[in-house]
Coordinates of C-alpha atoms in Angstrom, one line a residue:
L1 CA -36.9 9.1 -6.7
V2 CA -35.9 8.3 -10.2
K3 CA -33.0 10.7 -9.6
L4 CA -32.2 9.1 -6.3
D5 CA -32.2 5.8 -7.9
T6 CA -30.2 6.5 -10.9
R7 CA -27.5 8.0 -8.3
A8 CA -27.5 4.9 -5.8
G9 CA -27.1 2.8 -9.3
A10 CA -24.0 4.5 -10.1
F11 CA -22.7 4.5 -6.4
K12 CA -23.3 0.6 -6.0
E13 CA -21.0 0.2 -9.3
K14 CA -18.4 2.7 -8.2
I15 CA -18.3 0.6 -4.9
E16 CA -18.2 -2.4 -6.6
K17 CA -15.7 -1.8 -8.8
T18 CA -13.0 -0.1 -6.3
T19 CA -14.1 -3.1 -4.2
K20 CA -12.4 -5.7 -6.7
F21 CA -9.7 -3.4 -7.5
M22 CA -8.7 -3.4 -3.8
Y23 CA -8.8 -7.3 -3.5
E24 CA -7.2 -7.9 -6.9
N25 CA -4.3 -5.4 -5.5
Q26 CA -4.4 -6.8 -1.9
V27 CA -4.8 -3.6 -0.3
P28 CA -4.8 -3.6 3.4
K29 CA -7.8 -4.1 5.4
Y30 CA -7.4 -0.8 7.0
I31 CA -6.9 1.2 3.9
M32 CA -10.0 -0.5 2.8
H33 CA -12.1 0.5 5.4
K34 CA -11.2 4.0 5.6
I35 CA -12.1 4.2 1.5
E36 CA -15.6 2.5 2.2
K37 CA -16.3 5.1 5.3
Y38 CA -15.5 8.0 2.6
F39 CA -17.6 6.7 -0.2
D40 CA -20.6 6.3 2.4
Y41 CA -20.2 9.7 3.8
A42 CA -19.5 10.7 0.3
F43 CA -22.7 9.4 -1.3
N44 CA -24.6 10.3 2.2
N45 CA -23.1 14.2 2.4
P46 CA -23.0 15.4 -1.5
I47 CA -21.3 18.6 -2.2
L48 CA -22.6 20.4 -5.3
N49 CA -20.5 20.6 -8.3
F50 CA -21.1 22.7 -11.1
D51 CA -20.0 20.5 -13.4
F52 CA -23.3 19.4 -14.7
P53 CA -25.0 19.2 -18.2
G54 CA -27.0 21.9 -19.0
L55 CA -25.0 24.6 -17.6
E56 CA -23.2 26.1 -20.6
D57 CA -26.7 26.1 -22.1
L58 CA -27.4 28.8 -20.1
S59 CA -27.4 32.5 -20.8
P60 CA -24.6 34.1 -19.2
S61 CA -27.0 36.2 -16.8
L62 CA -28.9 32.8 -15.9
Q63 CA -25.3 31.2 -15.0
N64 CA -24.0 34.1 -12.8
E65 CA -27.4 34.2 -11.1
L66 CA -27.7 30.4 -10.3
V67 CA -23.9 30.5 -9.4
M68 CA -24.2 33.4 -6.9
Y69 CA -27.3 31.8 -5.4
L70 CA -25.5 28.3 -4.6
R71 CA -22.4 29.8 -3.7
K72 CA -24.4 32.7 -1.2
D73 CA -22.6 31.2 1.7
I74 CA -19.2 31.4 0.5
L75 CA -20.0 35.2 -0.6
S76 CA -21.2 36.4 2.8
S77 CA -18.3 34.8 4.6
V78 CA -15.3 35.6 3.0
P79 CA -13.9 38.9 3.2
I80 CA -11.1 38.1 0.3
F81 CA -14.0 38.9 -2.1
D82 CA -15.5 41.8 -0.6
C83 CA -13.2 43.6 -3.8
L84 CA -15.5 41.7 -6.2
Q85 CA -18.8 43.3 -5.0
G86 CA -20.8 44.9 -7.7
K87 CA -18.6 43.0 -10.3
Q88 CA -21.6 40.1 -10.6
Q89 CA -19.8 38.1 -13.8
L90 CA -15.9 38.3 -12.1
L91 CA -17.3 36.9 -9.1
A92 CA -19.4 34.2 -10.7
S93 CA -16.6 33.1 -12.7
I94 CA -14.6 32.8 -9.7
L95 CA -17.3 30.7 -7.6
Q96 CA -17.8 28.4 -10.8
R97 CA -14.4 27.3 -10.6
L98 CA -14.8 26.5 -6.8
I99 CA -14.1 22.4 -6.6
P100 CA -15.7 20.2 -4.0
F101 CA -13.6 17.9 -1.8
Q102 CA -14.4 16.1 1.3
Y103 CA -11.9 15.1 4.3
G104 CA -12.1 12.5 6.6
P105 CA -11.4 12.7 10.4
G106 CA -7.4 12.6 10.7
D107 CA -7.2 13.5 7.1
F108 CA -4.5 16.2 6.1
L109 CA -5.3 19.3 3.6
F110 CA -1.6 20.4 3.4
H111 CA 1.5 19.6 5.9
V112 CA 4.1 22.1 6.7
E113 CA 6.6 23.6 4.3
D114 CA 4.2 22.5 1.7
F115 CA 3.4 24.9 -1.2
S116 CA 0.5 26.8 -1.5
N117 CA -1.6 26.8 -4.8
E118 CA -4.9 27.1 -3.7
I119 CA -7.5 28.5 -1.3
F120 CA -9.7 26.0 0.9
F121 CA -13.1 27.2 1.8
I122 CA -14.6 25.2 4.8
V123 CA -18.6 24.7 3.9
D124 CA -19.0 22.3 6.4
G125 CA -16.8 20.5 9.5
E126 CA -13.5 21.3 11.8
I127 CA -10.0 21.8 10.3
D128 CA -7.2 21.8 13.2
I129 CA -4.2 23.9 12.4
I130 CA -1.4 22.1 13.7
E131 CA 1.8 24.1 15.1
S132 CA 5.2 22.7 13.0
E133 CA 7.4 22.3 16.4
T134 CA 5.0 21.3 19.1
R135 CA 2.5 19.4 16.9
E136 CA -0.1 20.7 19.1
I137 CA -3.4 22.1 17.8
A138 CA -2.9 26.2 17.8
S139 CA -6.4 26.9 16.4
T140 CA -9.8 24.9 14.5
F141 CA -11.4 26.8 11.8
R142 CA -15.0 26.1 11.3
R143 CA -17.5 26.7 8.7
G144 CA -17.4 30.0 6.9
N145 CA -13.5 30.3 7.4
Y146 CA -10.7 29.7 4.7
L147 CA -7.1 28.9 4.3
G148 CA -4.1 29.1 1.9
E149 CA -4.7 32.7 0.8
N150 CA -1.0 32.9 1.0
C151 CA -0.8 31.4 -2.4
L152 CA -1.6 35.1 -3.3
L153 CA 1.6 36.4 -1.9
P154 CA 4.6 36.0 -3.9
G155 CA 7.5 34.6 -1.1
Q156 CA 4.9 33.4 1.5
E157 CA 3.5 30.5 -0.3
R158 CA 4.9 27.9 2.0
F159 CA 2.7 26.7 4.9
P160 CA 4.2 27.4 8.2
F161 CA 1.8 24.6 9.9
S162 CA -0.4 21.9 9.1
A163 CA -4.2 21.5 8.2
R164 CA -6.0 18.4 9.4
A165 CA -9.7 17.6 9.2
R166 CA -11.0 17.0 13.0
R167 CA -14.2 15.7 11.4
W168 CA -16.0 14.6 8.2
S169 CA -15.4 18.1 6.5
D170 CA -16.6 19.7 3.1
I171 CA -14.6 21.9 1.2
L172 CA -14.6 24.0 -1.8
K173 CA -10.8 24.7 -3.4
V174 CA -10.2 27.4 -6.3
S175 CA -6.5 27.3 -7.6
H176 CA -4.2 30.3 -7.9
E177 CA -4.0 29.5 -11.7
D178 CA -7.6 30.1 -11.8
L179 CA -7.7 33.5 -9.8
K180 CA -5.3 34.5 -12.2
T181 CA -7.0 33.5 -15.3
V182 CA -9.8 35.2 -14.3
L183 CA -8.5 38.3 -12.8
F184 CA -5.9 38.5 -15.6
H185 CA -7.2 41.9 -17.5
F186 CA -8.1 43.1 -13.6
P187 CA -4.9 43.7 -11.7
N188 CA -6.2 46.4 -9.5
I189 CA -9.0 43.8 -8.3
L190 CA -6.2 41.4 -7.5
S191 CA -3.9 43.6 -5.8
E192 CA -7.0 44.4 -3.3
M193 CA -7.2 40.7 -2.7
Q194 CA -3.8 40.4 -2.1
M195 CA -4.2 43.0 0.6
V196 CA -6.9 41.5 2.0
A197 CA -5.0 38.2 2.1
Q198 CA -1.9 39.8 3.6
T199 CA -3.4 41.2 6.5
R200 CA -5.3 38.3 7.7
W201 CA -1.8 35.9 6.9
S202 CA 0.1 38.4 9.0
R203 CA -2.2 37.9 12.0
M204 CA -2.5 34.3 11.6
I205 CA 1.4 34.2 12.0
C206 CA 1.3 36.4 14.7
A207 CA -1.2 34.1 16.7
L208 CA 0.7 31.0 16.0
E209 CA 3.7 32.4 17.1
F210 CA 2.1 33.7 20.2
H211 CA 0.8 30.2 20.6
K212 CA 4.2 28.9 20.3
V213 CA 5.6 31.0 22.8
I214 CA 3.0 30.6 25.6
T215 CA 3.0 26.8 24.9
A216 CA 6.7 27.0 25.4
C217 CA 6.3 28.6 28.5
G218 CA 4.3 26.0 29.4
P219 CA 2.4 25.9 33.2
R220 CA 3.4 28.0 36.2
A221 CA 4.7 26.2 39.0
T222 CA 2.2 27.2 41.9

């Protein structure tokens, strides 16, 4: 209860400062409303962040054990990490670098032609894949899925589609730079991850092209 009261007090102070800032800068009411809804969701649906006091004081073994437990859902659902099984320290080091983000309905994770420099892991929610030409929903990704592995593929970093949250969605992201830093001395593992990423990315592009063809053909007259 004490922890909850402390968090609620800090949240209230943040809201008051944000509200004052928005009024002073004459922020439009529709933007203010979206920000209020975001704060409300974030307070009631917190995502665990590893930026908390005491973690770095633990022994490396305890750090790894804690991180592996707290991120076990990501481990069990993301094949791109399969090549790291048995290498607990490396895996925990990557998982510890995952940064939490929350997206509201209609928020874009990225737009077509954006440069991919991070991988998005869906903890909860629904993310629509928007086809670039028709602007139709080609697919919907849900809990346990991920996007952005093309950041590992030289020459394929630009997104050929957009990604938009259908409802409130909790996302964990890891940057390409963090991955390269962790795996700097393990080029073989990085190559394995790139192979997995290439296979999945190629399938996704083929599925998008198929959707585009089907959409272009349209319904046949009866």
